[in-house]
PDB file of C-alpha atoms in Angstrom:
ATOM      1  CA  MET A   1      -0.066  -0.003   0.386  1.00 75.00           C
ATOM      2  CA  ASP A   2       2.713   2.497   0.714  1.00 78.00           C
ATOM      3  CA  ASP A   3       4.331   1.458  -3.028  1.00 81.00           C
ATOM      4  CA  LYS A   4       0.361   2.371  -4.137  1.00 82.00           C
ATOM      5  CA  LYS A   5       0.737   5.481  -2.150  1.00 83.00           C
ATOM      6  CA  ALA A   6       4.058   6.857  -3.647  1.00 84.00           C
ATOM      7  CA  THR A   7       2.830   6.163  -7.226  1.00 83.00           C
ATOM      8  CA  VAL A   8      -0.626   8.044  -6.612  1.00 85.00           C
ATOM      9  CA  ILE A   9       1.539  10.729  -5.218  1.00 85.00           C
ATOM     10  CA  LYS A  10       4.309  10.834  -8.185  1.00 85.00           C
ATOM     11  CA  LEU A  11       1.091  10.790 -10.783  1.00 84.00           C
ATOM     12  CA  ALA A  12      -0.559  13.603  -9.109  1.00 84.00           C
ATOM     13  CA  SER A  13       2.696  15.900  -9.222  1.00 84.00           C
ATOM     14  CA  THR A  14       3.096  14.892 -12.811  1.00 84.00           C
ATOM     15  CA  THR A  15      -0.262  15.696 -13.987  1.00 85.00           C
ATOM     16  CA  ALA A  16       0.164  19.407 -12.348  1.00 83.00           C
ATOM     17  CA  ALA A  17       3.393  19.777 -13.641  1.00 82.00           C
ATOM     18  CA  SER A  18       2.096  18.769 -17.139  1.00 81.00           C
ATOM     19  CA  SER A  19      -0.896  20.932 -16.899  1.00 81.00           C
ATOM     20  CA  THR A  20       0.949  23.946 -16.090  1.00 80.00           C
ATOM     21  CA  ALA A  21       3.642  23.418 -18.851  1.00 78.00           C
ATOM     22  CA  LEU A  22       0.406  22.946 -21.506  1.00 76.00           C
ATOM     23  CA  SER A  23      -1.177  25.939 -19.832  1.00 77.00           C
ATOM     24  CA  LEU A  24       2.177  28.294 -20.963  1.00 73.00           C
ATOM     25  CA  ILE A  25       1.815  27.190 -24.313  1.00 71.00           C
ATOM     26  CA  PRO A  26       1.103  30.480 -26.795  1.00 68.00           C
ATOM     27  CA  GLY A  27      -2.782  30.855 -27.528  1.00 66.00           C
ATOM     28  CA  ASP A  28      -5.464  28.766 -26.033  1.00 70.00           C
ATOM     29  CA  ALA A  29      -5.411  25.238 -27.905  1.00 68.00           C
ATOM     30  CA  ALA A  30      -3.844  23.439 -25.303  1.00 70.00           C
ATOM     31  CA  MET A  31      -6.100  25.305 -22.311  1.00 79.00           C
ATOM     32  CA  PRO A  32      -8.681  22.523 -22.502  1.00 81.00           C
ATOM     33  CA  ILE A  33      -6.373  19.916 -22.350  1.00 81.00           C
ATOM     34  CA  ALA A  34      -4.454  21.007 -19.484  1.00 80.00           C
ATOM     35  CA  ASN A  35      -7.619  21.743 -17.890  1.00 84.00           C
ATOM     36  CA  GLU A  36      -8.709  18.006 -18.427  1.00 84.00           C
ATOM     37  CA  ILE A  37      -5.472  17.165 -16.682  1.00 82.00           C
ATOM     38  CA  ALA A  38      -5.465  19.288 -13.948  1.00 83.00           C
ATOM     39  CA  GLU A  39      -9.395  17.842 -13.217  1.00 85.00           C
ATOM     40  CA  LEU A  40      -7.700  14.359 -12.445  1.00 85.00           C
ATOM     41  CA  ALA A  41      -6.103  15.884  -9.163  1.00 83.00           C
ATOM     42  CA  THR A  42      -9.743  14.864  -7.855  1.00 86.00           C
ATOM     43  CA  TYR A  43      -9.344  11.268  -8.843  1.00 88.00           C
ATOM     44  CA  PHE A  44      -6.208  11.127  -7.428  1.00 86.00           C
ATOM     45  CA  ILE A  45      -7.405  12.368  -4.230  1.00 87.00           C
ATOM     46  CA  VAL A  46      -9.902   9.634  -4.384  1.00 88.00           C
ATOM     47  CA  ILE A  47      -7.771   6.971  -4.943  1.00 87.00           C
ATOM     48  CA  LEU A  48      -5.219   8.002  -2.378  1.00 87.00           C
ATOM     49  CA  GLY A  49      -7.778   8.329   0.541  1.00 86.00           C
ATOM     50  CA  SER A  50      -9.265   4.585  -0.258  1.00 85.00           C
ATOM     51  CA  ILE A  51      -5.483   3.499   0.099  1.00 85.00           C
ATOM     52  CA  LEU A  52      -5.051   5.088   3.551  1.00 86.00           C
ATOM     53  CA  LEU A  53      -8.783   4.059   4.512  1.00 85.00           C
ATOM     54  CA  GLU A  54      -7.580   0.300   3.556  1.00 83.00           C
ATOM     55  CA  LYS A  55      -4.712   1.030   6.198  1.00 82.00           C
ATOM     56  CA  ILE A  56      -6.951   2.092   8.572  1.00 84.00           C
ATOM     57  CA  LEU A  57      -9.459  -0.746   8.349  1.00 82.00           C
ATOM     58  CA  ILE A  58      -6.723  -3.223   8.824  1.00 81.00           C
ATOM     59  CA  ALA A  59      -5.839  -2.074  12.150  1.00 78.00           C
ATOM     60  CA  VAL A  60      -9.484  -1.282  13.215  1.00 85.00           C
ATOM     61  CA  VAL A  61     -10.988  -4.277  11.590  1.00 84.00           C
ATOM     62  CA  GLY A  62      -8.962  -6.448  13.814  1.00 82.00           C
ATOM     63  CA  TYR A  63      -9.259  -4.438  16.788  1.00 86.00           C
ATOM     64  CA  VAL A  64     -13.031  -4.776  16.818  1.00 84.00           C
ATOM     65  CA  SER A  65     -12.655  -8.262  15.973  1.00 86.00           C
ATOM     66  CA  PHE A  66     -10.845  -9.716  18.848  1.00 87.00           C
ATOM     67  CA  THR A  67     -11.304  -6.820  21.285  1.00 87.00           C
ATOM     68  CA  PHE A  68     -15.343  -7.111  21.035  1.00 88.00           C
ATOM     69  CA  ILE A  69     -16.744  -9.333  18.931  1.00 87.00           C
ATOM     70  CA  ILE A  70     -14.752 -12.729  19.285  1.00 88.00           C
ATOM     71  CA  PRO A  71     -14.899 -12.046  23.303  1.00 90.00           C
ATOM     72  CA  PHE A  72     -18.341 -11.460  23.452  1.00 90.00           C
ATOM     73  CA  SER A  73     -19.206 -14.792  21.159  1.00 89.00           C
ATOM     74  CA  CYS A  74     -16.772 -16.430  24.180  1.00 90.00           C
ATOM     75  CA  LEU A  75     -18.930 -14.775  26.572  1.00 91.00           C
ATOM     76  CA  LEU A  76     -22.084 -16.379  25.088  1.00 88.00           C
ATOM     77  CA  GLY A  77     -20.555 -20.037  25.095  1.00 87.00           C
ATOM     78  CA  ILE A  78     -19.807 -19.559  28.710  1.00 88.00           C
ATOM     79  CA  PHE A  79     -23.230 -18.984  29.132  1.00 87.00           C
ATOM     80  CA  TYR A  80     -24.567 -21.498  27.061  1.00 86.00           C
ATOM     81  CA  LEU A  81     -22.488 -24.022  29.296  1.00 86.00           C
ATOM     82  CA  TYR A  82     -24.657 -22.862  32.239  1.00 85.00           C
ATOM     83  CA  ILE A  83     -27.913 -21.934  30.533  1.00 83.00           C
ATOM     84  CA  LYS A  84     -27.918 -24.443  28.101  1.00 79.00           C
ATOM     85  CA  LYS A  85     -29.650 -22.546  25.624  1.00 81.00           C
ATOM     86  CA  GLU A  86     -29.223 -23.521  21.975  1.00 82.00           C
ATOM     87  CA  VAL A  87     -29.730 -20.016  20.609  1.00 83.00           C
ATOM     88  CA  LEU A  88     -26.716 -18.935  22.505  1.00 84.00           C
ATOM     89  CA  ARG A  89     -24.294 -21.717  20.875  1.00 85.00           C
ATOM     90  CA  ASN A  90     -25.414 -20.839  17.594  1.00 83.00           C
ATOM     91  CA  LEU A  91     -25.009 -17.070  18.251  1.00 84.00           C
ATOM     92  CA  ALA A  92     -21.600 -17.567  19.730  1.00 86.00           C
ATOM     93  CA  ILE A  93     -20.471 -20.009  16.780  1.00 85.00           C
ATOM     94  CA  LYS A  94     -21.719 -17.160  14.360  1.00 82.00           C
ATOM     95  CA  LEU A  95     -20.471 -14.455  15.828  1.00 85.00           C
ATOM     96  CA  ALA A  96     -17.013 -16.045  16.141  1.00 86.00           C
ATOM     97  CA  ILE A  97     -17.127 -17.005  12.434  1.00 84.00           C
ATOM     98  CA  PHE A  98     -18.172 -13.545  11.731  1.00 83.00           C
ATOM     99  CA  GLY A  99     -15.351 -11.814  13.388  1.00 85.00           C
ATOM    100  CA  ILE A 100     -12.964 -14.068  11.779  1.00 86.00           C
ATOM    101  CA  ILE A 101     -14.449 -13.503   8.216  1.00 83.00           C
ATOM    102  CA  ILE A 102     -14.198  -9.530   8.585  1.00 82.00           C
ATOM    103  CA  PHE A 103     -10.954  -9.963   9.958  1.00 85.00           C
ATOM    104  CA  ILE A 104      -9.708 -11.712   6.802  1.00 84.00           C
ATOM    105  CA  ALA A 105     -11.946  -9.700   4.206  1.00 82.00           C
ATOM    106  CA  ILE A 106      -9.952  -6.351   4.535  1.00 80.00           C
ATOM    107  CA  PRO A 107      -6.290  -8.185   3.884  1.00 82.00           C
ATOM    108  CA  ILE A 108      -7.762 -10.744   1.324  1.00 84.00           C
ATOM    109  CA  SER A 109      -8.996  -7.595  -0.700  1.00 82.00           C
ATOM    110  CA  ILE A 110      -5.803  -5.954  -0.502  1.00 81.00           C
ATOM    111  CA  GLN A 111      -3.907  -8.680  -1.845  1.00 83.00           C
ATOM    112  CA  VAL A 112      -6.131  -9.301  -4.666  1.00 83.00           C
ATOM    113  CA  SER A 113      -5.844  -5.894  -5.451  1.00 82.00           C
ATOM    114  CA  ASP A 114      -1.896  -6.131  -5.244  1.00 82.00           C
ATOM    115  CA  LEU A 115      -1.927  -8.758  -7.634  1.00 84.00           C
ATOM    116  CA  ILE A 116      -3.784  -6.729 -10.246  1.00 82.00           C
ATOM    117  CA  TYR A 117      -1.160  -3.799  -9.081  1.00 82.00           C
ATOM    118  CA  ASP A 118       2.130  -5.896  -9.759  1.00 82.00           C
ATOM    119  CA  SER A 119       0.619  -6.928 -13.254  1.00 81.00           C
ATOM    120  CA  TYR A 120      -0.036  -3.183 -14.190  1.00 80.00           C
ATOM    121  CA  GLN A 121       2.835  -1.537 -12.277  1.00 78.00           C
ATOM    122  CA  ALA A 122       5.070  -1.319 -15.132  1.00 80.00           C
ATOM    123  CA  SER A 123       2.107   0.445 -17.214  1.00 80.00           C
ATOM    124  CA  ILE A 124       1.436   2.918 -14.336  1.00 79.00           C
ATOM    125  CA  GLU A 125       5.418   3.628 -14.353  1.00 79.00           C
ATOM    126  CA  GLN A 126       5.831   4.088 -17.871  1.00 81.00           C
ATOM    127  CA  THR A 127       2.967   6.552 -17.635  1.00 80.00           C
ATOM    128  CA  VAL A 128       4.656   8.686 -15.360  1.00 79.00           C
ATOM    129  CA  GLU A 129       7.973   8.743 -17.601  1.00 83.00           C
ATOM    130  CA  ILE A 130       6.035   9.675 -20.871  1.00 81.00           C
ATOM    131  CA  ALA A 131       4.405  12.223 -19.339  1.00 79.00           C
ATOM    132  CA  ASN A 132       7.930  13.665 -18.105  1.00 79.00           C
ATOM    133  CA  GLN A 133       8.961  13.090 -21.564  1.00 81.00           C
ATOM    134  CA  ASN A 134       6.377  14.787 -22.860  1.00 76.00           C
ATOM    135  CA  LYS A 135       6.559  17.635 -20.735  1.00 77.00           C
ATOM    136  CA  GLU A 136      10.154  17.790 -21.223  1.00 78.00           C
ATOM    137  CA  TYR A 137       9.468  18.283 -25.221  1.00 74.00           C
ATOM    138  CA  ILE A 138       6.790  21.036 -24.314  1.00 73.00           C
ATOM    139  CA  GLU A 139       9.318  22.979 -22.557  1.00 71.00           C
ATOM    140  CA  GLU A 140      11.689  22.872 -24.879  1.00 75.00           C
ATOM    141  CA  LYS A 141       9.572  23.678 -27.969  1.00 67.00           C
ATOM    142  CA  LYS A 142       8.294  26.818 -25.458  1.00 66.00           C
ATOM    143  CA  LYS A 143      11.880  28.055 -25.117  1.00 68.00           C
ATOM    144  CA  ASP A 144      12.367  27.430 -29.099  1.00 63.00           C
ATOM    145  CA  LEU A 145       9.325  29.713 -29.533  1.00 58.00           C
ATOM    146  CA  SER A 146      10.324  32.134 -27.288  1.00 58.00           C
ATOM    147  CA  GLU A 147      13.862  32.559 -28.931  1.00 54.00           C
ATOM    148  CA  LYS A 148      11.943  33.109 -32.179  1.00 52.00           C
ATOM    149  CA  ASP A 149       9.601  35.884 -30.516  1.00 51.00           C
ATOM    150  CA  GLN A 150      12.997  37.477 -29.544  1.00 49.00           C
ATOM    151  CA  ASN A 151      14.425  37.478 -32.951  1.00 49.00           C
ATOM    152  CA  TRP A 152      11.050  38.139 -34.992  1.00 45.00           C
ATOM    153  CA  MET A 153      11.786  41.759 -35.091  1.00 47.00           C
ATOM    154  CA  GLY A 154      15.479  41.190 -36.484  1.00 44.00           C
ATOM    155  CA  LYS A 155      13.691  38.972 -39.237  1.00 46.00           C
ATOM    156  CA  ILE A 156      13.464  40.223 -42.811  1.00 44.00           C
ATOM    157  CA  GLU A 157       9.967  40.298 -43.837  1.00 45.00           C
ATOM    158  CA  ASP A 158      10.267  37.857 -46.533  1.00 41.00           C
ATOM    159  CA  TYR A 159      10.687  35.010 -43.866  1.00 45.00           C
ATOM    160  CA  LEU A 160       7.828  36.428 -41.566  1.00 44.00           C
ATOM    161  CA  SER A 161       5.432  33.857 -43.153  1.00 48.00           C
ATOM    162  CA  ASP A 162       7.812  30.791 -42.811  1.00 47.00           C
ATOM    163  CA  LEU A 163       8.392  31.711 -39.246  1.00 45.00           C
ATOM    164  CA  THR A 164       4.652  31.819 -38.667  1.00 48.00           C
ATOM    165  CA  SER A 165       4.107  28.325 -40.350  1.00 49.00           C
ATOM    166  CA  LYS A 166       6.673  26.945 -38.145  1.00 52.00           C
ATOM    167  CA  ILE A 167       5.352  28.082 -34.879  1.00 52.00           C
ATOM    168  CA  GLY A 168       2.235  27.268 -35.841  1.00 53.00           C
ATOM    169  CA  ILE A 169       3.391  23.483 -36.388  1.00 56.00           C
ATOM    170  CA  ASP A 170       5.382  23.327 -33.091  1.00 60.00           C
ATOM    171  CA  ILE A 171       2.402  24.486 -31.488  1.00 65.00           C
ATOM    172  CA  SER A 172       0.456  21.982 -32.800  1.00 72.00           C
ATOM    173  CA  GLU A 173       3.021  19.215 -31.790  1.00 72.00           C
ATOM    174  CA  MET A 174       2.991  20.468 -28.287  1.00 72.00           C
ATOM    175  CA  VAL A 175      -0.794  20.143 -28.373  1.00 73.00           C
ATOM    176  CA  LYS A 176      -0.311  16.428 -29.744  1.00 78.00           C
ATOM    177  CA  LYS A 177       1.996  15.700 -26.876  1.00 76.00           C
ATOM    178  CA  GLY A 178      -0.458  17.248 -24.240  1.00 75.00           C
ATOM    179  CA  GLU A 179      -3.182  14.799 -25.825  1.00 78.00           C
ATOM    180  CA  ASP A 180      -0.933  11.778 -25.589  1.00 82.00           C
ATOM    181  CA  THR A 181      -0.411  13.005 -21.846  1.00 81.00           C
ATOM    182  CA  LEU A 182      -3.947  12.810 -20.885  1.00 82.00           C
ATOM    183  CA  THR A 183      -4.769   9.709 -22.672  1.00 84.00           C
ATOM    184  CA  THR A 184      -1.892   7.848 -20.527  1.00 85.00           C
ATOM    185  CA  PHE A 185      -2.955   9.622 -17.296  1.00 85.00           C
ATOM    186  CA  LEU A 186      -6.771   8.588 -17.896  1.00 86.00           C
ATOM    187  CA  GLU A 187      -5.559   4.817 -18.204  1.00 85.00           C
ATOM    188  CA  ALA A 188      -3.459   5.135 -15.292  1.00 85.00           C
ATOM    189  CA  VAL A 189      -6.475   6.760 -13.328  1.00 88.00           C
ATOM    190  CA  ALA A 190      -8.867   3.933 -14.563  1.00 87.00           C
ATOM    191  CA  VAL A 191      -6.535   1.146 -13.370  1.00 86.00           C
ATOM    192  CA  LEU A 192      -5.839   2.474 -10.315  1.00 87.00           C
ATOM    193  CA  ILE A 193      -9.556   3.057  -9.544  1.00 89.00           C
ATOM    194  CA  ILE A 194     -10.335  -0.233 -10.117  1.00 88.00           C
ATOM    195  CA  ILE A 195      -7.138  -1.441  -7.925  1.00 86.00           C
ATOM    196  CA  SER A 196      -7.814   0.676  -4.890  1.00 84.00           C
ATOM    197  CA  CYS A 197     -11.596   1.307  -5.008  1.00 84.00           C
ATOM    198  CA  VAL A 198     -13.515  -1.199  -7.114  1.00 87.00           C
ATOM    199  CA  ILE A 199     -11.933  -4.267  -6.415  1.00 85.00           C
ATOM    200  CA  PRO A 200     -11.784  -3.946  -2.401  1.00 83.00           C
ATOM    201  CA  ILE A 201     -15.341  -3.091  -2.282  1.00 84.00           C
ATOM    202  CA  VAL A 202     -16.210  -6.371  -4.633  1.00 85.00           C
ATOM    203  CA  VAL A 203     -14.059  -8.617  -2.429  1.00 82.00           C
ATOM    204  CA  ILE A 204     -16.260  -7.134   0.858  1.00 80.00           C
ATOM    205  CA  LEU A 205     -19.459  -7.614  -0.841  1.00 83.00           C
ATOM    206  CA  ILE A 206     -18.725 -11.154  -1.626  1.00 83.00           C
ATOM    207  CA  PHE A 207     -17.662 -11.630   2.045  1.00 81.00           C
ATOM    208  CA  ALA A 208     -20.750 -10.006   2.902  1.00 78.00           C
ATOM    209  CA  TRP A 209     -22.904 -12.371   1.033  1.00 83.00           C
ATOM    210  CA  ILE A 210     -21.455 -15.581   1.947  1.00 77.00           C
ATOM    211  CA  ILE A 211     -22.004 -14.383   5.494  1.00 75.00           C
ATOM    212  CA  LYS A 212     -25.689 -13.952   4.895  1.00 76.00           C
ATOM    213  CA  ILE A 213     -25.884 -16.909   3.013  1.00 76.00           C
ATOM    214  CA  LEU A 214     -24.370 -19.423   5.247  1.00 67.00           C
ATOM    215  CA  PHE A 215     -24.777 -17.910   8.782  1.00 66.00           C
ATOM    216  CA  SER A 216     -28.134 -15.886   8.289  1.00 61.00           C
ATOM    217  CA  PHE A 217     -27.390 -12.613   9.057  1.00 48.00           C
ATOM    218  CA  ASP A 218     -30.098 -10.627   7.812  1.00 46.00           C
ATOM    219  CA  SER A 219     -33.183  -9.214   9.699  1.00 39.00           C
ATOM    220  CA  ASN A 220     -35.406 -12.554   9.302  1.00 44.00           C
ATOM    221  CA  GLY A 221     -32.886 -14.268  10.706  1.00 45.00           C
ATOM    222  CA  VAL A 222     -32.262 -11.741  13.673  1.00 42.00           C
ATOM    223  CA  SER A 223     -35.978 -11.827  14.417  1.00 40.00           C
ATOM    224  CA  THR A 224     -35.911 -15.705  14.328  1.00 45.00           C
ATOM    225  CA  ILE A 225     -33.095 -15.651  17.123  1.00 42.00           C
ATOM    226  CA  LEU A 226     -35.127 -13.135  19.196  1.00 41.00           C
ATOM    227  CA  GLY A 227     -38.182 -15.028  19.115  1.00 45.00           C
ATOM    228  CA  LYS A 228     -36.444 -18.445  20.282  1.00 47.00           C
ATOM    229  CA  ARG A 229     -35.518 -16.218  23.277  1.00 45.00           C
TER     230      ARG A 229
END
């Protein structure tokens, strides 16, 4: 999770730098792309928040399971030995299994997302490299354009049209690099959202479904247990 956190922070900083570089291109041709890249920061915040939440849940769920749920199930088991109420034994077993399941659900969900992350890690790192290369290319082209602008007054009038044409081509190339950068960022964001947000939720929902099917932890099951009491 620390590796994923570092990757997300690196991507977020790269998007900020790329957006800034695109926004400084002469004219407004690259502004829509720069704005789209800047808006990706929101998604990176969500991804980073989900990673931090998973880290917190690992500690909190384990604490709750072994401090409250499982000890309470043991207490119910002790009461069953004296009272001999079948409902207490059933509830103690269900609570113990429930505590163990929720304790292992979070680590398993993180492990599944890590397996997917490992297969896409090279692609995500390549995204950062491509974005940095495009940013450097844009900055070099902007530097060239600046030098051309400074020397423009000293140019002969016959070369004015040629100079304008070259500037237009350079701007078009920079915009194309910006489009490529946006595409790679979108792919990386989609992968990270699936890895950090979707997969853990799906795994937890699967565990919740298993608990509901096997141990009847729904409103009807609770009502039945209370009725037996």
